[in-house]
mmCIF file of C-alpha atoms in Angstrom:
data_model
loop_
_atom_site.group_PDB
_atom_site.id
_atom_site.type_symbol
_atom_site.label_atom_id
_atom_site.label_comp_id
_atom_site.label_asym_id
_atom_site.label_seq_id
_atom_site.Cartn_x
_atom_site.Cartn_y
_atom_site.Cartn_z
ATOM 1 C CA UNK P 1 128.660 94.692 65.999
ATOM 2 C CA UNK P 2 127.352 92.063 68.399
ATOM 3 C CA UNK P 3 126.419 92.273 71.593
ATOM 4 C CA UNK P 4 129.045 91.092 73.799
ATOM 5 C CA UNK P 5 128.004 88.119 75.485
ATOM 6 C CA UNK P 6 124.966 87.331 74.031
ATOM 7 C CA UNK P 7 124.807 83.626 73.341
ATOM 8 C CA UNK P 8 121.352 84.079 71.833
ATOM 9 C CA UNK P 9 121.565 80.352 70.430
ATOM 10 C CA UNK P 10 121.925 79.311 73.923
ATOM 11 C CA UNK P 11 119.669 81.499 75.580
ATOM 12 C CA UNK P 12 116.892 80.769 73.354
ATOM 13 C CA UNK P 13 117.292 76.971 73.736
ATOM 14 C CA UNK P 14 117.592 77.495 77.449
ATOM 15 C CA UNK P 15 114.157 79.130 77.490
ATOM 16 C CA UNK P 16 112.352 76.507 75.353
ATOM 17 C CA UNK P 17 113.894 73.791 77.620
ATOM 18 C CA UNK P 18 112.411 75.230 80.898
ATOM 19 C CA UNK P 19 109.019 75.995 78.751
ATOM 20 C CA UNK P 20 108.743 71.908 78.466
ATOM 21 C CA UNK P 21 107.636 71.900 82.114
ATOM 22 C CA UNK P 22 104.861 74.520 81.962
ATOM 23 C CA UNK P 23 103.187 73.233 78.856
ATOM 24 C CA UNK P 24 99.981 72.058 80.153
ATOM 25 C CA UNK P 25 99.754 68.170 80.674
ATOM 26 C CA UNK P 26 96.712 67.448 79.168
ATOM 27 C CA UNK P 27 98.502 68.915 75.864
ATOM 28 C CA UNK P 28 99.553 65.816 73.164
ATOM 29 C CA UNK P 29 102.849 65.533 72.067
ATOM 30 C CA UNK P 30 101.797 67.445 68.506
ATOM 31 C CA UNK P 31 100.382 70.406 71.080
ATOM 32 C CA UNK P 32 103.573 70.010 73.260
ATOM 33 C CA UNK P 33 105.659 70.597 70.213
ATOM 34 C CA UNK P 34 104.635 73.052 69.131
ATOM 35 C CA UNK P 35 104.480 75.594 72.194
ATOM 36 C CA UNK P 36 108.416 74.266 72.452
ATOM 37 C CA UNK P 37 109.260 74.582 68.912
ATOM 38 C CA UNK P 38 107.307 78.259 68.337
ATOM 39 C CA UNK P 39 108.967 79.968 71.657
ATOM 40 C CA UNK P 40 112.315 78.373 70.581
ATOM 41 C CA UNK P 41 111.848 79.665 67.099
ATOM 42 C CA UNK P 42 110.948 83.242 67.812
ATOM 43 C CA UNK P 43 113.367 83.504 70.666
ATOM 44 C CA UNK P 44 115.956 82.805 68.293
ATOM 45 C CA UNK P 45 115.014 85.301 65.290
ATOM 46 C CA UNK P 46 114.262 88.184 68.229
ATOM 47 C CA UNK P 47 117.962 87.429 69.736
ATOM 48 C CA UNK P 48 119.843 87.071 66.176
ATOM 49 C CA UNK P 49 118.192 90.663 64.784
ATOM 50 C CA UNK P 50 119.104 92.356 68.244
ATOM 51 C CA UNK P 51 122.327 91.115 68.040
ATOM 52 C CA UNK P 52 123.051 91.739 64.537
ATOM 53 C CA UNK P 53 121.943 95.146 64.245
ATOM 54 C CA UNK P 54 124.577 97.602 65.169
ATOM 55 C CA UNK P 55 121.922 100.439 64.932
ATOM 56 C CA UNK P 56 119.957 99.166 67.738
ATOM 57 C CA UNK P 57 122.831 99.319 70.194
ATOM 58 C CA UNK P 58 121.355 97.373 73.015
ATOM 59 C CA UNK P 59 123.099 95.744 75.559
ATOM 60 C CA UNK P 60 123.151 92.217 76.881
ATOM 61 C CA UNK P 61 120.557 92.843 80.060
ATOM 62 C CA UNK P 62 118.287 94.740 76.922
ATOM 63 C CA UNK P 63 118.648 92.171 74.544
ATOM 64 C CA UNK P 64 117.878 89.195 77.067
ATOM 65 C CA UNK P 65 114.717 91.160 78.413
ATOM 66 C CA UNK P 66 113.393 91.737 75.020
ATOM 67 C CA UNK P 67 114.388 88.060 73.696
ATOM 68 C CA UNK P 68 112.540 86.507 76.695
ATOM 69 C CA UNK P 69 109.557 88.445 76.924
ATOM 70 C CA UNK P 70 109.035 87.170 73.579
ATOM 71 C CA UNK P 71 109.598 83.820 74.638
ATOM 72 C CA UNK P 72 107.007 83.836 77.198
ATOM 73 C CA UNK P 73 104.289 85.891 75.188
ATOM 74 C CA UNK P 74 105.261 82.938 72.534
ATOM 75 C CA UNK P 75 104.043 80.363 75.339
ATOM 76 C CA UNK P 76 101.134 82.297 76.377
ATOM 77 C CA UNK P 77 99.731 82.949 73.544
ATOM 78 C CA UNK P 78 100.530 79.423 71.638
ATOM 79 C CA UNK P 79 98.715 77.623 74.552
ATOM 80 C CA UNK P 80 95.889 79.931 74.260
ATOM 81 C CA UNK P 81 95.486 79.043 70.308
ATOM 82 C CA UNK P 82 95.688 75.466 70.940
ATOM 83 C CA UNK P 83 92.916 75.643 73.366
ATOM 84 C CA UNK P 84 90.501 78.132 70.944
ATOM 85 C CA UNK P 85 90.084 75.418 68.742
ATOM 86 C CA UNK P 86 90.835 77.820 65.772
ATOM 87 C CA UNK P 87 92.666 75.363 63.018
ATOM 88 C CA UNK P 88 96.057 74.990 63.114
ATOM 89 C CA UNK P 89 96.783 76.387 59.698
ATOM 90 C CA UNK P 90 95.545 80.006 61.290
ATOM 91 C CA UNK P 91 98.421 79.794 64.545
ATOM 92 C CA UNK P 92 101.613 80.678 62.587
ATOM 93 C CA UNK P 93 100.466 83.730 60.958
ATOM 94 C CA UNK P 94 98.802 84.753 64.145
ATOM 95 C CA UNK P 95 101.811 83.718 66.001
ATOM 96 C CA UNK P 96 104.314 85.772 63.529
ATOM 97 C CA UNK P 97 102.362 89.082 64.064
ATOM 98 C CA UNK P 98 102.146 88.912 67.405
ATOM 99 C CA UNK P 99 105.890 88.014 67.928
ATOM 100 C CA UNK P 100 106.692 91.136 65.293
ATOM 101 C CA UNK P 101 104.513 93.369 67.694
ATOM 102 C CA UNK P 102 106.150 92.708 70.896
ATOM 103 C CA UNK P 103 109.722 92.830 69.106
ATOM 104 C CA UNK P 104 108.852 96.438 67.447
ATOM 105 C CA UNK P 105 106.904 97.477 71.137
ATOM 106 C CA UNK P 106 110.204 96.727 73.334
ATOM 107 C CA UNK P 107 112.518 97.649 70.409
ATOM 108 C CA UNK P 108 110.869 101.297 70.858
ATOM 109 C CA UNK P 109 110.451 101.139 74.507
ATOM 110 C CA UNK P 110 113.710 100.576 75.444
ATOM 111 C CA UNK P 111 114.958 102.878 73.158
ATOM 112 C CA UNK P 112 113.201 105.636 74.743
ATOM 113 C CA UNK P 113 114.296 103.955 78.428
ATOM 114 C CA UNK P 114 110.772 103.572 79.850
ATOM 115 C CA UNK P 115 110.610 102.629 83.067
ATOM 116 C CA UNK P 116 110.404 98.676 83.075
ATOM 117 C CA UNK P 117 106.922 97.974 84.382
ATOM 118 C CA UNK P 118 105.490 100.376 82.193
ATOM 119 C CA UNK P 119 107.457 98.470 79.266
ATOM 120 C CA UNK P 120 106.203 95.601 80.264
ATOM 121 C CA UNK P 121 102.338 96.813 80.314
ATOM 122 C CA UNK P 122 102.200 98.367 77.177
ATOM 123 C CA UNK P 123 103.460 95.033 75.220
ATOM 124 C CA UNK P 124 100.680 92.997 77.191
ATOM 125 C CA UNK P 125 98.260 95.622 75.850
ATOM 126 C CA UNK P 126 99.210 95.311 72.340
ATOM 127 C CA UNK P 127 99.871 91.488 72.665
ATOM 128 C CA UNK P 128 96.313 90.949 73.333
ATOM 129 C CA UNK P 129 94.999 93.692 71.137
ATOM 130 C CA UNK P 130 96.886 91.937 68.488
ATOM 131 C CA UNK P 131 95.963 88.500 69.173
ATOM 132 C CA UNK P 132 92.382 89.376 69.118
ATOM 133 C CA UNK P 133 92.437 91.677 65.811
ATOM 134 C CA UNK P 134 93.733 88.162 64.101
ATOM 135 C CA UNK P 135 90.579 86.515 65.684
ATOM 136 C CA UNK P 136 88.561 89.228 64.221
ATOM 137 C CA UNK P 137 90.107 88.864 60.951
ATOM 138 C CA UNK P 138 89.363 85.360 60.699
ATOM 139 C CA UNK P 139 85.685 86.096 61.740
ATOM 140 C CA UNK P 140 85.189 88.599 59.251
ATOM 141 C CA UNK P 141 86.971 85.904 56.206
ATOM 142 C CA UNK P 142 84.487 83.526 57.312
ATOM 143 C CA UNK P 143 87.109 81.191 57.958
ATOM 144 C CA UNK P 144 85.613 80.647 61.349
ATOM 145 C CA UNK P 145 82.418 81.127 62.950
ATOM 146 C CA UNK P 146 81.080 83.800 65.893
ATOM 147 C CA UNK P 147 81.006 80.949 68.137
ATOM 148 C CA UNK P 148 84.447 79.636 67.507
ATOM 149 C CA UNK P 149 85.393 83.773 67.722
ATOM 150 C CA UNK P 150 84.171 83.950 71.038
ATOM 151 C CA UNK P 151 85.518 80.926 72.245
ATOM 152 C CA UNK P 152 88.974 81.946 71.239
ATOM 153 C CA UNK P 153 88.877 85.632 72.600
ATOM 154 C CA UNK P 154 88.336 84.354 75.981
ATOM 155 C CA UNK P 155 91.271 82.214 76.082
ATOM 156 C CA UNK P 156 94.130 83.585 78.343
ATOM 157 C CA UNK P 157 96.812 81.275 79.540
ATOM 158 C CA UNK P 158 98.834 83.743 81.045
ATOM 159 C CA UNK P 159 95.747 84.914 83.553
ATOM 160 C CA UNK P 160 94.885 81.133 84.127
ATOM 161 C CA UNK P 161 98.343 80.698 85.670
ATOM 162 C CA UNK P 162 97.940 83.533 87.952
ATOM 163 C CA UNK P 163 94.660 82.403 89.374
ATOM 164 C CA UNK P 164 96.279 78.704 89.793
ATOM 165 C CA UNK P 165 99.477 80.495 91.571
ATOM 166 C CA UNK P 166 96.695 82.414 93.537
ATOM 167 C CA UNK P 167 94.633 79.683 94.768
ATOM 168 C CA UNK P 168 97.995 77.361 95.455
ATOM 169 C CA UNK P 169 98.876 80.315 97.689
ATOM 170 C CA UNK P 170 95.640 80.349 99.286
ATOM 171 C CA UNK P 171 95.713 76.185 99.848
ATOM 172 C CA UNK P 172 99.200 76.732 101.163
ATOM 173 C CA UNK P 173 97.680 79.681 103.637
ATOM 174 C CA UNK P 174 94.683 77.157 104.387
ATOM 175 C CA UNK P 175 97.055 74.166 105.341
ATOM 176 C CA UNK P 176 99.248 76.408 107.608
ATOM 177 C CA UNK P 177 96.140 77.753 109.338
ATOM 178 C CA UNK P 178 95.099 73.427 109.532
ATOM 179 C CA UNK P 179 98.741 73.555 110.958
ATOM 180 C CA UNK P 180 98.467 75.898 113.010
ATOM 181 C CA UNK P 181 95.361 74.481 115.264
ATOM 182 C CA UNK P 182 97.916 72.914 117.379
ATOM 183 C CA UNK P 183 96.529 71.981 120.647
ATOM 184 C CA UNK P 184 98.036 73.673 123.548
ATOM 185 C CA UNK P 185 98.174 71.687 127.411
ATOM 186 C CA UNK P 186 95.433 72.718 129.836
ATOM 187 C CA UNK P 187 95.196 72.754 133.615
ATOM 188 C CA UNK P 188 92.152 72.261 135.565
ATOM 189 C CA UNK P 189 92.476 75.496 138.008
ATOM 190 C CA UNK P 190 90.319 76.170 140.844
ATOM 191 C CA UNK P 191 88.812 79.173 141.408
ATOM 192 C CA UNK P 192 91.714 81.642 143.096
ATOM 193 C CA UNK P 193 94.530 79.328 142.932
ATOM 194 C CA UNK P 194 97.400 80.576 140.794
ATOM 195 C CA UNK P 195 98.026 78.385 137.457
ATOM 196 C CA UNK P 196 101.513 75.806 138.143
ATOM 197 C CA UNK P 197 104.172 75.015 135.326
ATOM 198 C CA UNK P 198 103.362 71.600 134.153
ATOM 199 C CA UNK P 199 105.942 69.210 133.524
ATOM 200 C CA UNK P 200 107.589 67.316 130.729
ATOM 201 C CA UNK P 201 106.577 67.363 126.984
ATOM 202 C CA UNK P 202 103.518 69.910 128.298
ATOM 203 C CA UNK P 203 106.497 72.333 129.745
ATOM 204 C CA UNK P 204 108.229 72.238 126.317
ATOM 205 C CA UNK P 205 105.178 72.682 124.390
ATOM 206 C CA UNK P 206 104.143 75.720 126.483
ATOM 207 C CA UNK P 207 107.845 76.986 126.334
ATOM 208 C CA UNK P 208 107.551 77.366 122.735
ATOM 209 C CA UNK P 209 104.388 78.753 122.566
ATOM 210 C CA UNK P 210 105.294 81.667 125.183
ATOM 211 C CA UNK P 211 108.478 82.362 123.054
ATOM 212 C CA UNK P 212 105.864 82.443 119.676
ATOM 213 C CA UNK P 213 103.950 85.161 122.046
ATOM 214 C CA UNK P 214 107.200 86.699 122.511
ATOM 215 C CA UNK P 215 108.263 86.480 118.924
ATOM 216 C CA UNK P 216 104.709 87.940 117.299
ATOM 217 C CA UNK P 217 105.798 90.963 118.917
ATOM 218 C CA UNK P 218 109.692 91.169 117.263
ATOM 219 C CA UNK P 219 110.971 92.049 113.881
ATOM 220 C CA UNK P 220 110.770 89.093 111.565
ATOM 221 C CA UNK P 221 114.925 89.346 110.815
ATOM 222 C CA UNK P 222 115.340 89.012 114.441
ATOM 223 C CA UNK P 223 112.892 86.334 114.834
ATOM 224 C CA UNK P 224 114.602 83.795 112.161
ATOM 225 C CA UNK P 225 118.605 84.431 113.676
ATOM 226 C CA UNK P 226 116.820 83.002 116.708
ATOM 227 C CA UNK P 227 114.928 80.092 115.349
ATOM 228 C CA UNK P 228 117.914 79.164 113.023
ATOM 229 C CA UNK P 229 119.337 78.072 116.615
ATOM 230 C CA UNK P 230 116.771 75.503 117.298
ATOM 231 C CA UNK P 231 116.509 71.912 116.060
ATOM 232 C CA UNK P 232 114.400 72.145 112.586
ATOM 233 C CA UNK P 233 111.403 70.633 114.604
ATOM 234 C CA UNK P 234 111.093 72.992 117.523
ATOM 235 C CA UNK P 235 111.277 75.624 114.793
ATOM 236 C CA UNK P 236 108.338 74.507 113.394
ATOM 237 C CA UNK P 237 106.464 74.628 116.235
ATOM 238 C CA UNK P 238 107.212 78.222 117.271
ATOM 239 C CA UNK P 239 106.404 78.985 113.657
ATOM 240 C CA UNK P 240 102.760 77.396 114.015
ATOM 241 C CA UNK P 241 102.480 78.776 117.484
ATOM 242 C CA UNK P 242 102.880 81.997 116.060
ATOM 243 C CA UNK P 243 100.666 81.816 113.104
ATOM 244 C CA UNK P 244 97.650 81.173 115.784
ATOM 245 C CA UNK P 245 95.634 84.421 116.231
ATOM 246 C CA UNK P 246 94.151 83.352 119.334
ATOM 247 C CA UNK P 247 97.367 82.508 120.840
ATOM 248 C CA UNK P 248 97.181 84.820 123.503
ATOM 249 C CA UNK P 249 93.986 83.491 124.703
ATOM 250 C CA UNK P 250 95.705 80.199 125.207
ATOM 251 C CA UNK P 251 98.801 80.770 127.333
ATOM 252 C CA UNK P 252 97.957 81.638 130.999
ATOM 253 C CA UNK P 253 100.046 85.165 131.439
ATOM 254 C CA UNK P 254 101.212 83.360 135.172
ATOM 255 C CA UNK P 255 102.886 80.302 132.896
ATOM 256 C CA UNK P 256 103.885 82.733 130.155
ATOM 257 C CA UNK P 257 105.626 84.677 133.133
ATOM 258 C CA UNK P 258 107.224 81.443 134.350
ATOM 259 C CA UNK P 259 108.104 80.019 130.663
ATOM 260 C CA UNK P 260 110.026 83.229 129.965
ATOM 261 C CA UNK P 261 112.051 82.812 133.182
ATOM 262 C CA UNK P 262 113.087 79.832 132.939
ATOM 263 C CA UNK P 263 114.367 80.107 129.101
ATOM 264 C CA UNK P 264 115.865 83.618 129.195
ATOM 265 C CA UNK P 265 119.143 82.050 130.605
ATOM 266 C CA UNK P 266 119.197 79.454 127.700
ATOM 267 C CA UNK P 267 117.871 81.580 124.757
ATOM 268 C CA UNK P 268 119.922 81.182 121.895
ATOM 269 C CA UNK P 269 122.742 83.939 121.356
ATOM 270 C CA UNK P 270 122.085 86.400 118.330
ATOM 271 C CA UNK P 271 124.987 85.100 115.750
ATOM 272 C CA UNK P 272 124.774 87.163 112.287
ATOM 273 C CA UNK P 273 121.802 88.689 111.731
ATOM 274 C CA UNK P 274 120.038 87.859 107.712
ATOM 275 C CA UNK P 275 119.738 91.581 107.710
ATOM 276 C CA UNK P 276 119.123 93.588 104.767
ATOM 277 C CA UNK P 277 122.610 94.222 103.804
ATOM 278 C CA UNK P 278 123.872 90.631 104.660
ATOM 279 C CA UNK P 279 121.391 89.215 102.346
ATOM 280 C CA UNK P 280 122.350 92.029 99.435
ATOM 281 C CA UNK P 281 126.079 91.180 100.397
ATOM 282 C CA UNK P 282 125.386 87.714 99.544
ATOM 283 C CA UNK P 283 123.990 87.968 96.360
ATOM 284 C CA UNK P 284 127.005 90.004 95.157
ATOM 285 C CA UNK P 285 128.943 87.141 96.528
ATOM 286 C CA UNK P 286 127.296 84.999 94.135
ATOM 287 C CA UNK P 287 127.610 87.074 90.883
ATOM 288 C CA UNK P 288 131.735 86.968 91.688
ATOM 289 C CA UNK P 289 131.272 83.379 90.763
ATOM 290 C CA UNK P 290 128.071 83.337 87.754
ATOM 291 C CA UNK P 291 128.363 85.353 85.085
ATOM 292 C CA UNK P 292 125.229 87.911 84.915
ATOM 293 C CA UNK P 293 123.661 86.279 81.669
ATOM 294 C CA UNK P 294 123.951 82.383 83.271
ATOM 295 C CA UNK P 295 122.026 84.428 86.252
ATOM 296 C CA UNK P 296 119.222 85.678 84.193
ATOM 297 C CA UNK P 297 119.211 82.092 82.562
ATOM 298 C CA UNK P 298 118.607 80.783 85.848
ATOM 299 C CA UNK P 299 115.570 83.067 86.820
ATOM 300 C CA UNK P 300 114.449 83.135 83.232
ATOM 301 C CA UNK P 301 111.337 81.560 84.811
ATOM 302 C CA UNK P 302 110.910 83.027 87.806
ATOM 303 C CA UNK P 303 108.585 85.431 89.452
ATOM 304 C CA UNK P 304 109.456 89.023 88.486
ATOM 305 C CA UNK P 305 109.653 90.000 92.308
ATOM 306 C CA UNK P 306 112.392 87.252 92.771
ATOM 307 C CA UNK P 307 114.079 88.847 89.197
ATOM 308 C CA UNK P 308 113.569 92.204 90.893
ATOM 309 C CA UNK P 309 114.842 90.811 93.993
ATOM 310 C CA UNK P 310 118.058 89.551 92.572
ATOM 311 C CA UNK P 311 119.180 92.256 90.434
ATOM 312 C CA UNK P 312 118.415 95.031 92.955
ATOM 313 C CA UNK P 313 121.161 93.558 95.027
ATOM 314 C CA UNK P 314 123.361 92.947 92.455
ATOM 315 C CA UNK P 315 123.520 96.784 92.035
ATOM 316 C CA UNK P 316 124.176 97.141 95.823
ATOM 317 C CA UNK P 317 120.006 98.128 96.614
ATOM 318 C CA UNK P 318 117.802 95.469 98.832
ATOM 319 C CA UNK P 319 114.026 95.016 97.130
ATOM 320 C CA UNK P 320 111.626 95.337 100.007
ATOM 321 C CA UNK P 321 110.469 91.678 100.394
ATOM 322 C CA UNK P 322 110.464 89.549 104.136
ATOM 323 C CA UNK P 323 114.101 89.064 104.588
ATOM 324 C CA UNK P 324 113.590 85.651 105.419
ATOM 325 C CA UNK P 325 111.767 85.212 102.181
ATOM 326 C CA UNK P 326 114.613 87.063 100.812
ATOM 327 C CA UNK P 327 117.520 84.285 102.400
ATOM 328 C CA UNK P 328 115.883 81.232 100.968
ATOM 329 C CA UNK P 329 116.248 83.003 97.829
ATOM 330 C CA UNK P 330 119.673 84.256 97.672
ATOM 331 C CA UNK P 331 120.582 80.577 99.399
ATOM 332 C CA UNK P 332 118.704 78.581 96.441
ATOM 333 C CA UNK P 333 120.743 80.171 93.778
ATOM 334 C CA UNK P 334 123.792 80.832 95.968
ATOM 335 C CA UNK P 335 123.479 76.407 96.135
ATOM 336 C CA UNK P 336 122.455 76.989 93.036
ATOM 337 C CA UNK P 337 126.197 77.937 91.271
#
């Protein structure tokens, strides 16, 4: 009996389709190809023999995991071949075993309802195990050479992404500290005289940085109901303000005193609050409107925190990540539908 819902056909062509952007661009239209064609392919056979076998009596959030972990082992491990330099008669067979390992691996694993991490580790174990037994095997046919071994084994695509999405983080960290270094008015004060509220665009500036002081010190839900109040560019500020260790340091406690006076009749009002359960609320909003399998084709790609994210909250429970993190997602896909 099939598995109700399961457009495999469409799934599978879904997943090669938003593959075609993460093929690496240095890749020839031959290379491109075939990443596309071999992740297509073997997303298709996994999803038809899940579907077709009544024995096997997944359901639709089983079969799509299996079917698109094979999908993206299919692009890891494709791209890595490509890049070995092994010849390309060797990368179906190699391909084919490996894409039979993971589909037996899951296959058993979810049949015996492991917990999903430790699913997930056990096929990247045997994935690589496999991939480099077929390496071995071609070394010992002398159909390639130690060097050409070597250079193959130490292919992996999938870690080379996750050092580029690591250093991207770090540049983005870098360019908020550069943003940060925001240069804060200064007053001249004699010794024993008591520091005076400047005046104009200094004022503001100062403003904002005594309500980042104020803010460092709040909950970070709290924080963004306020700032979603201000204009997109005063936001921005108190953002960078905040992000500036030395802040304190920089604010004169007598201004800070003053700043905090004169604002605290014209702070923004509270309106809702992105709390936990607001943000959870939404996403269950969303899933009254997208089917669950057109959801998990639209974070087929995605981070598995933002999967974890999204699918927590579907089942009422709120995945422990910044809540303002947490809003842009459930706002993305809620503009998303």
């Amino acid at each position: 009996m099939a598995i109700p819902g399961f457009d495999y056909k469409g799934f599978a062509e879904n997943l090669a389709q938003q593959a075609q952007e993460l093929i690496p661009t240095d890749f020839n239209d031959v290379q491109r190809n075939y990443v596309a064609n071999t992740l297509g392919n073997f997303s298709m056979i996994a999803g038809q023999a899940l579907n077709d076998d009544p024995e096997l009596n997944f359901n639709l959030d089983q079969a799509m995991m299996i079917t698109q972990i094979i999908a993206e082992w299919s692009f890891h491990k494709s791209v890595d071949l490509i890049r070995s330099g092994i010849p390309q008669q060797y990368w179906d067979p190699i391909m084919q075993k490996i894409a039979f390992t993971i589909f037996e691996i899951a296959k058993n694993a979810f049949k015996q309802s492991l917990p999903q991490d430790q699913i997930l580790q056990l096929i990247e174990h045997h994935v690589k195990k496999t991939y480099l037994d077929c390496i071995a095997e071609l070394k010992q046919n002398n159909l390639i050479d130690e060097q050409l071994m070597e250079k193959a084994a130490s292919q992996s695509n999938i870690d080379a992404m996750v050092q580029q999405q690591a250093e991207a983080e770090q540049a983005q960290q870098e360019q908020i500290q550069n943003d940060n270094n925001i240069t804060l008015p200064t007053q001249n004060i004699p010794q024993g005289a008591v520091a005076q509220m400047p005046t104009g665009q200094n004022a503001k500036v100062l403003k904002l940085a005594t309500l980042a002081l104020l803010f460092q010190k709040m909950k970070q839900e709290k924080v963004q109901t306020i700032l979603d109040k201000f204009n997109t560019d005063d936001a921005q500020s108190v953002i960078k303000f905040m992000g500036m260790p030395d802040l304190p340091s920089k604010v004169d406690p007598y201004i800070a005193m003053q700043c905090l006076q004169e604002i605290k009749t014209n702070l923004p009002k509270l309106a809702d609050n992105i709390s936990p359960s607001k943000i959870v609320n939404k996403i269950q909003n969303i899933s009254q409107y997208v089917q669950r399998p057109q959801l998990e084709q639209m974070l087929a790609l995605e981070r598995p925190k933002v999967k974890r994210f999204v699918f927590n909250a579907l089942e009422g429970e709120y995945y422990e990540i910044a809540p303002k993190v947490a809003n842009i997602i459930a706002t993305h896909i809620e503009d998303s539908v």
